[in-house]
Coordinates of C-alpha atoms in Angstrom, one line a residue:
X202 CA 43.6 8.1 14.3
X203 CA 44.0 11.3 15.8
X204 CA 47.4 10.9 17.1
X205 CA 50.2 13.7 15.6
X206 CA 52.5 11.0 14.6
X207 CA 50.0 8.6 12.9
X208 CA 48.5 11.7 11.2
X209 CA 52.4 13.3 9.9
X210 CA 54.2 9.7 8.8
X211 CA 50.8 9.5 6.7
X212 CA 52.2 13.2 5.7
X213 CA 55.8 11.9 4.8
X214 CA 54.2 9.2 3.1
X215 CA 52.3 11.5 0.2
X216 CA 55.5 11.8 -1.2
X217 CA 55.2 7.0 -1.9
X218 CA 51.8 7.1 -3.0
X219 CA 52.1 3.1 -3.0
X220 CA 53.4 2.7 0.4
X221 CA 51.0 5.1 1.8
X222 CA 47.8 3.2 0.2
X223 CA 49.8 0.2 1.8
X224 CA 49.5 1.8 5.1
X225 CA 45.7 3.1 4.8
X226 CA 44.9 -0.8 3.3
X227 CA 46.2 -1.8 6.4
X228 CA 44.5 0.9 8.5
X229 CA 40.5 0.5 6.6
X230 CA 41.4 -3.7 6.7
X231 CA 42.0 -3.4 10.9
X232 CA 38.7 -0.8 10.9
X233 CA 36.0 -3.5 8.8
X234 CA 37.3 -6.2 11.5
X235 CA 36.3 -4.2 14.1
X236 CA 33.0 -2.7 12.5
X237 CA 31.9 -6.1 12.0
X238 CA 32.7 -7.1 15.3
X239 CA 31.1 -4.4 17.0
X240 CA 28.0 -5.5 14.7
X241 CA 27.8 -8.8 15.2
X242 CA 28.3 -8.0 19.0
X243 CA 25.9 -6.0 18.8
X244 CA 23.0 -8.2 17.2
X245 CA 23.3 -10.8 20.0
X246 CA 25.0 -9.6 23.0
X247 CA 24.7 -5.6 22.6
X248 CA 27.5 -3.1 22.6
X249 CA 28.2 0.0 24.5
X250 CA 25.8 -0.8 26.9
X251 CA 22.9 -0.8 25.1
X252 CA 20.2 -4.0 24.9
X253 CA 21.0 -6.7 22.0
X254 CA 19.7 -5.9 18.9
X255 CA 17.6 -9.2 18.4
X256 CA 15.8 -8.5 21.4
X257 CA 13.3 -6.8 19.1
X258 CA 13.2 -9.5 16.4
X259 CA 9.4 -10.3 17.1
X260 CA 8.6 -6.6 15.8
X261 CA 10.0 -7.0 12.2
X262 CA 10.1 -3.2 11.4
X263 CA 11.8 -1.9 14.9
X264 CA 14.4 -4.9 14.1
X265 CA 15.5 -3.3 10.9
X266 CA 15.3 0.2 12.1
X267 CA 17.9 -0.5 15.2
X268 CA 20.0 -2.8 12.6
X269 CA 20.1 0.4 9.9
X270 CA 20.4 3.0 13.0
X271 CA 23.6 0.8 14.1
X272 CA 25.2 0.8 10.5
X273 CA 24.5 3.9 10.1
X274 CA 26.0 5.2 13.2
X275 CA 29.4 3.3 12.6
X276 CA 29.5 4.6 9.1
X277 CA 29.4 8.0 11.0
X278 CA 32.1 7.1 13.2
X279 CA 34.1 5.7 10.4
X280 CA 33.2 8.9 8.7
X281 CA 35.0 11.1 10.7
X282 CA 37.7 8.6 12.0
X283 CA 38.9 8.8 8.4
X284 CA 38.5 12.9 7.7
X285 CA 40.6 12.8 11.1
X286 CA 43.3 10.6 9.7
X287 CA 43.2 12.3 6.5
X288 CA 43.7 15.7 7.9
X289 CA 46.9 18.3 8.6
X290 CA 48.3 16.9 11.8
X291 CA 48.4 20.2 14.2
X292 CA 51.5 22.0 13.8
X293 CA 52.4 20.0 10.5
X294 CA 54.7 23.0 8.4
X295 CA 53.7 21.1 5.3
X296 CA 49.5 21.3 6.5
X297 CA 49.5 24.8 6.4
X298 CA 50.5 25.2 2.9
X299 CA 47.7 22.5 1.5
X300 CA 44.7 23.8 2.6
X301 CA 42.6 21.3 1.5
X302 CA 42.8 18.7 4.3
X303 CA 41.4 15.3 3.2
X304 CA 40.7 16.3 -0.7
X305 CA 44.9 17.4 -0.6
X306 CA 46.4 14.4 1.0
X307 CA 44.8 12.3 -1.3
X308 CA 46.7 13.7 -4.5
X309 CA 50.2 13.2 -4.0
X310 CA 53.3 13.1 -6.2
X311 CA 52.8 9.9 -8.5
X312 CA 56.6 8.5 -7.9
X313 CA 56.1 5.2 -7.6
X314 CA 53.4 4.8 -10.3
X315 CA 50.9 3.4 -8.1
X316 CA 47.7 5.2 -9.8
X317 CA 45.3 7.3 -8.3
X318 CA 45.7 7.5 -4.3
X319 CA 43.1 6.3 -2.3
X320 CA 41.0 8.6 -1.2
X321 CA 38.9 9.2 1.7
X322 CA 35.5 7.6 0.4
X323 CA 37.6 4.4 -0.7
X324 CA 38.9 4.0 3.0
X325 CA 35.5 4.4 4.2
X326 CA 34.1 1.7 2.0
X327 CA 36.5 -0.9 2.7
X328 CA 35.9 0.1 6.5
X329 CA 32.3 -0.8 5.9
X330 CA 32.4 -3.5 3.7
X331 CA 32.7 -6.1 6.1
X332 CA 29.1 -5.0 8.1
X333 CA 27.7 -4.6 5.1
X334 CA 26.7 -8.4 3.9
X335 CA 25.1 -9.8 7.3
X336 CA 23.1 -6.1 7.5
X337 CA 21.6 -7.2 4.4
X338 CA 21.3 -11.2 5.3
X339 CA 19.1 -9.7 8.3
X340 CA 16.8 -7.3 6.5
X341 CA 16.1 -9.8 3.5
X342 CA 15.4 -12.2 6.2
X343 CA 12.7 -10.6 7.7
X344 CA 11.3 -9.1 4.5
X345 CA 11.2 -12.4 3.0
X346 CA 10.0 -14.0 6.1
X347 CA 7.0 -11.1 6.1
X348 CA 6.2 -12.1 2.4
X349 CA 5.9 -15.4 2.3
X350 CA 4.6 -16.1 6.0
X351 CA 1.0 -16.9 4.8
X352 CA 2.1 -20.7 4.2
X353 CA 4.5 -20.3 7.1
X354 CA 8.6 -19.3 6.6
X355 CA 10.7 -21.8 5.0
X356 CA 13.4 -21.2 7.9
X357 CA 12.3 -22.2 11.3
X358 CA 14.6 -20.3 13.0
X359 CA 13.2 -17.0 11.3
X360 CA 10.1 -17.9 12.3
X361 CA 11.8 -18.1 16.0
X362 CA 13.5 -14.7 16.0
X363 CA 10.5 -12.9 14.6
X364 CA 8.0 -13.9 17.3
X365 CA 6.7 -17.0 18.1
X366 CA 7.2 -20.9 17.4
X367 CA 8.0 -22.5 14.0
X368 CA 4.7 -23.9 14.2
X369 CA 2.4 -21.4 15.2
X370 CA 2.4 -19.0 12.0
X371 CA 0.0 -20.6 10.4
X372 CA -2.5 -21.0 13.7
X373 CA -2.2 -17.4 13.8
X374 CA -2.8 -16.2 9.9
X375 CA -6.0 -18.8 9.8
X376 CA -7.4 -16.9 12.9
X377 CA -7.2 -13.9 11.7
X378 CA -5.7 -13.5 8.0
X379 CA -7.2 -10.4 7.0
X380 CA -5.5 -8.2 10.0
X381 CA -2.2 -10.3 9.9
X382 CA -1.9 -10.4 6.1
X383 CA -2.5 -6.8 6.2
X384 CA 0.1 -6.1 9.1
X385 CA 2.5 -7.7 7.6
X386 CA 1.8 -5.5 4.0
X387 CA 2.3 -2.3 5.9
X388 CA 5.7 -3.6 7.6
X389 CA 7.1 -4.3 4.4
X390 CA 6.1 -1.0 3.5
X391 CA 7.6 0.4 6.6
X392 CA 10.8 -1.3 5.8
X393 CA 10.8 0.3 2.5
X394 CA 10.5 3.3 4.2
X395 CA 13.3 2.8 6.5
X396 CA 15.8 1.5 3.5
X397 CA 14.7 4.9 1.7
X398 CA 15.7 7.2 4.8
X399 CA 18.8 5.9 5.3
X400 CA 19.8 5.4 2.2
X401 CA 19.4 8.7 1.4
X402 CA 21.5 10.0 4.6
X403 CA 24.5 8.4 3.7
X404 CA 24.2 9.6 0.3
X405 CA 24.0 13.1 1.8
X406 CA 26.9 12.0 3.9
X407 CA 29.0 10.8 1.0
X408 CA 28.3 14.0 -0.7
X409 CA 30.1 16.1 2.5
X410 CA 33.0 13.5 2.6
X411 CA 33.7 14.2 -1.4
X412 CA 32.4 10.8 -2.1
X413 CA 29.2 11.0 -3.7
X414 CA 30.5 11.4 -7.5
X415 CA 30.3 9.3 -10.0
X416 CA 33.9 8.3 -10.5
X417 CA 34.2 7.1 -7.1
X418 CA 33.8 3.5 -5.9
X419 CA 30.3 3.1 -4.3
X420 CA 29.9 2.9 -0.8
X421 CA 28.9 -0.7 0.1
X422 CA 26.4 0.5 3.0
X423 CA 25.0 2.6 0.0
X424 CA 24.9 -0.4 -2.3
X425 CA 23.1 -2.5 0.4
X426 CA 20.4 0.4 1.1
X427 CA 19.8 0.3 -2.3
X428 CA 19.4 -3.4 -3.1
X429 CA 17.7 -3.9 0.1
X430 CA 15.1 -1.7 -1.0
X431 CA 14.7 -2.8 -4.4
X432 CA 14.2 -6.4 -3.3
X433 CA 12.0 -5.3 -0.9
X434 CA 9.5 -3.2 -2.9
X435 CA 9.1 -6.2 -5.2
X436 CA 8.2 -8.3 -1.9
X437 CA 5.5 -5.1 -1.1
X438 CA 4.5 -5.0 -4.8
X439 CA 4.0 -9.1 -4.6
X440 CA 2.7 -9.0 -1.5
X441 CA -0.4 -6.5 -2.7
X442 CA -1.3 -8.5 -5.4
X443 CA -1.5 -11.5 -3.4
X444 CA -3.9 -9.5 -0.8
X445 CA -6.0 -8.0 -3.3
X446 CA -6.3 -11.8 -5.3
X447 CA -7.5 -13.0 -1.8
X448 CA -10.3 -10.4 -1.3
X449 CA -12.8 -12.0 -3.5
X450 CA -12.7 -14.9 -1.2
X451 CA -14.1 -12.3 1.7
X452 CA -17.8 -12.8 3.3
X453 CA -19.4 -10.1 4.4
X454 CA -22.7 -12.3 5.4
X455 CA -20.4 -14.1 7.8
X456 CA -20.9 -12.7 11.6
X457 CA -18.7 -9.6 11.3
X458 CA -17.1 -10.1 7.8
X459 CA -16.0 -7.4 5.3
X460 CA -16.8 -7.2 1.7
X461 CA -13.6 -7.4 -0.9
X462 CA -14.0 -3.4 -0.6
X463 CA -13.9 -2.6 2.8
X464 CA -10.6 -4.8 3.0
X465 CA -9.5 -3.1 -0.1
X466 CA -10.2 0.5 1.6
X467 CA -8.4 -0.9 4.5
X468 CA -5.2 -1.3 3.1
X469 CA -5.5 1.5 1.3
X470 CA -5.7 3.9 4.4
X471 CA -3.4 1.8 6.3
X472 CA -0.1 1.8 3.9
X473 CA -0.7 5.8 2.8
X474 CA -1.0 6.7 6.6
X475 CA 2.1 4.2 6.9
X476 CA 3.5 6.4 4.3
X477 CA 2.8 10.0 5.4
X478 CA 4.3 8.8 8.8
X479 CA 7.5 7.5 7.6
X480 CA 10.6 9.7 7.1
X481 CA 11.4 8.1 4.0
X482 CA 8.9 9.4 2.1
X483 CA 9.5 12.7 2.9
X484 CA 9.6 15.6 0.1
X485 CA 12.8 16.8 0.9
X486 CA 15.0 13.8 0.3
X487 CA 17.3 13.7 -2.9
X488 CA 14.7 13.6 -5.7
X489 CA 11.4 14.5 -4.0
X490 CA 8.7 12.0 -2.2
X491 CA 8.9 10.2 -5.2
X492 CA 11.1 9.0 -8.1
X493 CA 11.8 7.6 -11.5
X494 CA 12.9 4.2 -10.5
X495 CA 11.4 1.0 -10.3
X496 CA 11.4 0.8 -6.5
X497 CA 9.8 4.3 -6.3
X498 CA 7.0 3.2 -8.3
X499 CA 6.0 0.4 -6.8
X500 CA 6.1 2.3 -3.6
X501 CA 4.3 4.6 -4.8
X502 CA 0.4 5.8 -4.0
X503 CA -0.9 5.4 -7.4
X504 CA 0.3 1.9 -7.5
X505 CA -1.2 1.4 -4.3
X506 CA -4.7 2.3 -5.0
X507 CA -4.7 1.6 -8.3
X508 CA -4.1 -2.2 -7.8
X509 CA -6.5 -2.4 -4.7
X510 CA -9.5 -0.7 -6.9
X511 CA -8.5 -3.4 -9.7
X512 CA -8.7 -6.1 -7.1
X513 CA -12.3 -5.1 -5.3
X514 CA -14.2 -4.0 -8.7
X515 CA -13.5 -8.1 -9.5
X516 CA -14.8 -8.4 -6.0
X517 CA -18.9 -9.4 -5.9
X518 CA -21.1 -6.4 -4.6
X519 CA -21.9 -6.6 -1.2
X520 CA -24.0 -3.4 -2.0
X521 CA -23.7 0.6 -2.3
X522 CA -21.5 0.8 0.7
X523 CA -18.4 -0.4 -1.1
X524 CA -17.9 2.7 -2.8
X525 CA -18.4 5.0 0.4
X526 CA -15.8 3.0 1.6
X527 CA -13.6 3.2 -1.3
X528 CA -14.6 6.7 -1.5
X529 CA -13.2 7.2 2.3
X530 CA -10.2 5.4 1.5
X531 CA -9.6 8.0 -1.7
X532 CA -9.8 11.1 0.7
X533 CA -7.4 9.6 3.1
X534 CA -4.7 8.8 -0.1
X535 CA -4.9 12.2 -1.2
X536 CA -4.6 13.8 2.4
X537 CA -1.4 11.4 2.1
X538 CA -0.1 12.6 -1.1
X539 CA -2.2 11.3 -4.2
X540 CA -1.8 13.7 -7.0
X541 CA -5.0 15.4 -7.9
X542 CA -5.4 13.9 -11.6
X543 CA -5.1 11.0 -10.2
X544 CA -7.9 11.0 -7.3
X545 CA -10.0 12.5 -10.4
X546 CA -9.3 9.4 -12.2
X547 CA -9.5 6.4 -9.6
X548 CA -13.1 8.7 -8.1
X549 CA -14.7 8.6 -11.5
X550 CA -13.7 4.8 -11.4
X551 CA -15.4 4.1 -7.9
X552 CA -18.5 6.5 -8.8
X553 CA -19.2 3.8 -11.4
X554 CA -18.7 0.6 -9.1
X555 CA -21.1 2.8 -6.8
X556 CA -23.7 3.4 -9.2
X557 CA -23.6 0.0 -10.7
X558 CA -24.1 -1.4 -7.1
X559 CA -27.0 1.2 -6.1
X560 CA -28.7 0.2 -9.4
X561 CA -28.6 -3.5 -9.0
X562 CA -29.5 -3.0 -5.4
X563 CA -32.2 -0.8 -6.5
X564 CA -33.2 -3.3 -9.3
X565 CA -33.5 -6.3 -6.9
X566 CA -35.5 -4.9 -4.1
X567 CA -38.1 -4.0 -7.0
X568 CA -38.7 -7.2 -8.3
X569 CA -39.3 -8.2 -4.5
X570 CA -41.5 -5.4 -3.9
X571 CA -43.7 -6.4 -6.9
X572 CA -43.5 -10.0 -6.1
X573 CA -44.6 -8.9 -2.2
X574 CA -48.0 -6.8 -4.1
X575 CA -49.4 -9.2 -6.2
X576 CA -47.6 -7.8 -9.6
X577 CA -44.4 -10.6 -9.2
X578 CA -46.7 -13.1 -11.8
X579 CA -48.3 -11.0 -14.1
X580 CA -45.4 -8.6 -14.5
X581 CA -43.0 -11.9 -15.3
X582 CA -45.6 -12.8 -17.7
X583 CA -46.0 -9.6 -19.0
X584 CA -42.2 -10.0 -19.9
X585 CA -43.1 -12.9 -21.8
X586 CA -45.2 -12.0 -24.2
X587 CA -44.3 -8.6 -25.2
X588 CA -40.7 -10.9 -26.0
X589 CA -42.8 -13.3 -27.8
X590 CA -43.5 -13.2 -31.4
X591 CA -47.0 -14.6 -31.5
X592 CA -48.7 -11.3 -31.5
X593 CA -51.9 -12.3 -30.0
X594 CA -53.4 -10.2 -27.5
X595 CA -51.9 -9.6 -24.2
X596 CA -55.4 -11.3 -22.6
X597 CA -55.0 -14.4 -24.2
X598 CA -51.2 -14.6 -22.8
X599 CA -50.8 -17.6 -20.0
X600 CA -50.5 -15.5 -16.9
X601 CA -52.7 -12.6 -18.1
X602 CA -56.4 -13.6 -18.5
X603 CA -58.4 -10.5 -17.2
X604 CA -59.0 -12.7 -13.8
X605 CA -55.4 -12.6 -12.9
X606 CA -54.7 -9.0 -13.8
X607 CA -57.6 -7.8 -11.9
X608 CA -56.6 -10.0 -8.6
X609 CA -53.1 -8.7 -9.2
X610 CA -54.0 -5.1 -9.7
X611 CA -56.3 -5.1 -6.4
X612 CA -54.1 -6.6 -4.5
X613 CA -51.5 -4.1 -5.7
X614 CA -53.5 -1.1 -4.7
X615 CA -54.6 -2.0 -1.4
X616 CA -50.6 -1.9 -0.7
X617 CA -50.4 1.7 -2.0
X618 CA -51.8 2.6 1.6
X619 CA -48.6 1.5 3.1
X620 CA -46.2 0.6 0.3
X621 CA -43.6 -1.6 1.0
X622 CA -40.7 0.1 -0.6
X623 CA -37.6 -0.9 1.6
X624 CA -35.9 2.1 3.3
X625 CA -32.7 0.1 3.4
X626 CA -31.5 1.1 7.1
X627 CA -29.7 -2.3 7.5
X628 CA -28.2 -1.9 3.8
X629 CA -27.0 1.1 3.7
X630 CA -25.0 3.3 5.8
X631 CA -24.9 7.1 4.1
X632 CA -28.9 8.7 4.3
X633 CA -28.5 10.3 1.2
X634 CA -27.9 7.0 -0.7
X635 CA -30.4 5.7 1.1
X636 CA -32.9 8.0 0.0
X637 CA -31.9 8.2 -3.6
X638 CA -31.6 3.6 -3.5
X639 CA -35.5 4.3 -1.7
X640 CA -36.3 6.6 -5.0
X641 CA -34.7 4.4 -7.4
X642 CA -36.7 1.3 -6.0
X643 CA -39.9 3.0 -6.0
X644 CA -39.3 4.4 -9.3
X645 CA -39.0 0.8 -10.9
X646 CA -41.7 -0.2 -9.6
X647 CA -44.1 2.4 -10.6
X648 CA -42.7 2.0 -14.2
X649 CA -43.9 -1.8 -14.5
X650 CA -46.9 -1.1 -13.6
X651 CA -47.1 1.7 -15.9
X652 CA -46.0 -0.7 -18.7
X653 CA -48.8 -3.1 -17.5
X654 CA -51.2 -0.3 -17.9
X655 CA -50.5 1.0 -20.9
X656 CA -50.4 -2.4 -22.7
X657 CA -53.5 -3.7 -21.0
X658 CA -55.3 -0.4 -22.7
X659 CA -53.6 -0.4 -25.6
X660 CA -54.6 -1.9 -28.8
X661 CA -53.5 -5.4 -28.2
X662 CA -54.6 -5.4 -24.7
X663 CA -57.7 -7.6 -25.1
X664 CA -59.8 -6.4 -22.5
X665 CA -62.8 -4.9 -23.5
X666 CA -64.1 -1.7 -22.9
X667 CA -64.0 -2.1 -19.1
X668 CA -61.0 -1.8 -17.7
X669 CA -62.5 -0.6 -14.5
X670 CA -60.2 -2.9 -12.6
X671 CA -57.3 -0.4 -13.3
X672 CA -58.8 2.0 -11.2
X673 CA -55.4 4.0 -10.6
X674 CA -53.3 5.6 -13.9
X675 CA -49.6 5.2 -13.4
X676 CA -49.1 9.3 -12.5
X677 CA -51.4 8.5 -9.2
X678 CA -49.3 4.9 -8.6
X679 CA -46.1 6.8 -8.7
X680 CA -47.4 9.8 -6.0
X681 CA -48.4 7.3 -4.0
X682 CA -44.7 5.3 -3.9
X683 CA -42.9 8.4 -3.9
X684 CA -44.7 9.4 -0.3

């Protein structure tokens, strides 16, 4: 291309705007055989010395990095193979008189009535038109084969190239389908990534070449960055749902299982520090970290943690733990980039999942604390008859003869000494939860018995003038707990 007379008969030509189109058809046609032969070498056999592409097919996201760094190298190539051809040849008389190298040979003196000329971005597309359709056959291949690997690829042979046998896929996800269903989450999201960078370099490229305008034909390496990353961010978005669906199915009884929202937190940290990493996130690409699009807000961190909150609130509480965790996660998105209205919005949400789980934690260990002190029977019955609309007296209730509050009561007190209020170092990990779930518990149980006492010397207690047997008032029962 950079030959002098290649570079002036394209000069003599401006003047037959139809044969010189002819002549760069010809030219672009001869380029996209040999693009997508270099390609296609390159995928199997390698080219300029460097290792076949496929030897990384077993690590999904450094498959389609090489395969994008490839394209996007020859687009480069091409790139400037075309603003040489395009150029003044040196020592052309009629160069120095344009001054407008590519951008002037392209407009010529219409005298054959062939229409516009092609210009420098139409050579360059048809150069890379022909790598452009097995570049996307690859990455949709993998994508797909990431997104739908839980009941094992439909294709064998993709199954092959991205590590391991046909068979062993689904071995693999049943030993361990947390991790691998989560790994395979973040290298979609990778890919995404990956699409966005490059995607956005040749548009910065297009834009030097004069290409990146409206009017002009789009750029099929453009066109496949684009779709690419469209279908992938539906196979992410897909993907998510399907992992957050699954968490409810989680055991954290089992020997070292996780709750719905430690998984949840876990995918949460791993994809925002998956996207702070990646280059295709970056502010300073054409229209910020973020855009309008569909693509850009499925990638995006709101979507991210406001579907995985979704999925572990319908997750059962495995106890007040959750939310620290979810609450860990949180700091980690918005070290990553999560908007500050919206880490105010998705906090408020977990403080509630927290203090609903603290409260039923708090709630349960009560009842078992009064059932442990003698008060589990009479405070059940108790229950039943201030529910009951009988109105006898509470002495006369089955459950609640003076005999069986007295034993209940004595047996209660001689527990004050050492109460039995959990302090919940198995349960909970964070000391200051632990201390206010402690409180909480010790507080629920000094209030039923101080609704015990105050109906057994109330008006329709029944019980006589001696009520010696309640030898402590609910003030002292609750200094006592609170020790």
């Amino acid at each position: 291309y950079g030959h002098p007379v290649l570079r002036r008969s394209l000069r003599v030509l401006r003047h037959s705007p139809a044969r010189r189109d002819h002549a760069l058809e010809l030219l672009a046609s001869g380029r996209r055989a040999e693009v997508t032969r270099r390609f296609l070498l390159a995928l199997t056999s390698g080219y300029a010395g460097s290792p076949p592409l496929e030897r990384m097919a077993h690590d999904p996201v450094a498959y389609v990095g090489d395969m994008l760094a490839f394209a996007f190298r020859s687009f480069r190539v091409e790139g400037e193979l075309v603003r040489t051809l395009l150029s003044p040849a040196p020592g052309d008389e009629d160069g120095k008189g344009d001054g407008e190298g590519a951008e002037s040979d392209a407009v010529g003196d219409d005298e054959d009535g062939g229409g516009a000329p092609m210009s420098a971005a139409s050579m360059l597309g048809q150069s890379m038109s022909g790598l452009a359709r097995p570049l996307r056959t690859r990455v949709m291949q993998v994508v797909s084969s990431l997104a739908t690997r839980g009941g094992g690829p439909s294709d064998p042979a993709a199954a092959m190239r991205l590590g391991g046998g046909p068979g062993d896929d689904g071995d693999r996800d049943d030993d361990d389908g947390g991790d691998s269903s989560l790994d395979r989450l973040a290298a979609i999201f990778s890919i995404c990534g990956l699409l966005r960078f490059y995607g956005s370099a040749v548009t910065k490229a297009l834009d030097k070449l004069g290409g990146g305008s409206d009017g002009e034909e789009e750029n099929p390496l453009r066109s496949t960055c684009d779709a690419c990353l469209s279908d992938a961010a539906e196979a992410y978005a897909a993907s998510l749902r399907a992992y957050g669906a699954v968490l409810s199915s989680s055991s954290p009884a089992s020997p070292g299982g996780e709750s719905g929202a430690d998984l949840a937190s876990r995918a949460i940290i791993r994809v925002a520090e998956g996207r702070s990493a990646s280059p295709g996130f970056a502010e300073d690409l054409p229209g910020g970290g973020d855009g309008d699009d569909a693509a850009s807000r499925l990638l995006s961190l709101p979507f991210l943690v406001g579907t995985m909150l979704d999925a572990a609130s319908a997750c059962p509480p495995s106890g007040p733990d959750d939310a620290a965790a979810l609450r860990s996660a949180l700091q980690v998105a918005a070290r990553c980039g999560l908007g500050p209205d919206d880490v105010g919005r998705y906090a408020s949400a977990v403080d509630g999942m927290g203090e609903s789980s603290l409260e039923a934690l708090a709630s349960s260990e009560a009842r078992s604390v009064l059932s442990s002190t003698g008060l589990g029977g009479v405070t059940s019955a108790y229950r039943d008859w201030s529910s009951s609309a009988a109105g006898g007296p509470m002495a006369g209730h089955p459950g609640l003869s003076r005999g069986e509050l007295e034993a209940a009561t004595r047996a209660f007190y001689s527990s004050l000494f050492s109460p039995p209020v959990p302090t919940f170092e198995g349960v909970i990990s964070d000391p200051a939860m632990r201390r206010t779930a402690r409180t909480r518990t010790a507080r629920r149980v000094a209030g039923a018995y101080r609704e015990l006492y105050g109906a057994a010397t109330g008006e329709r207690g029944g019980y006589g003038p001696d009520l010696s047997f309640l030898g402590h008032d609910p003030d002292q029962v609750d200094t006592l707990l609170s020790l």
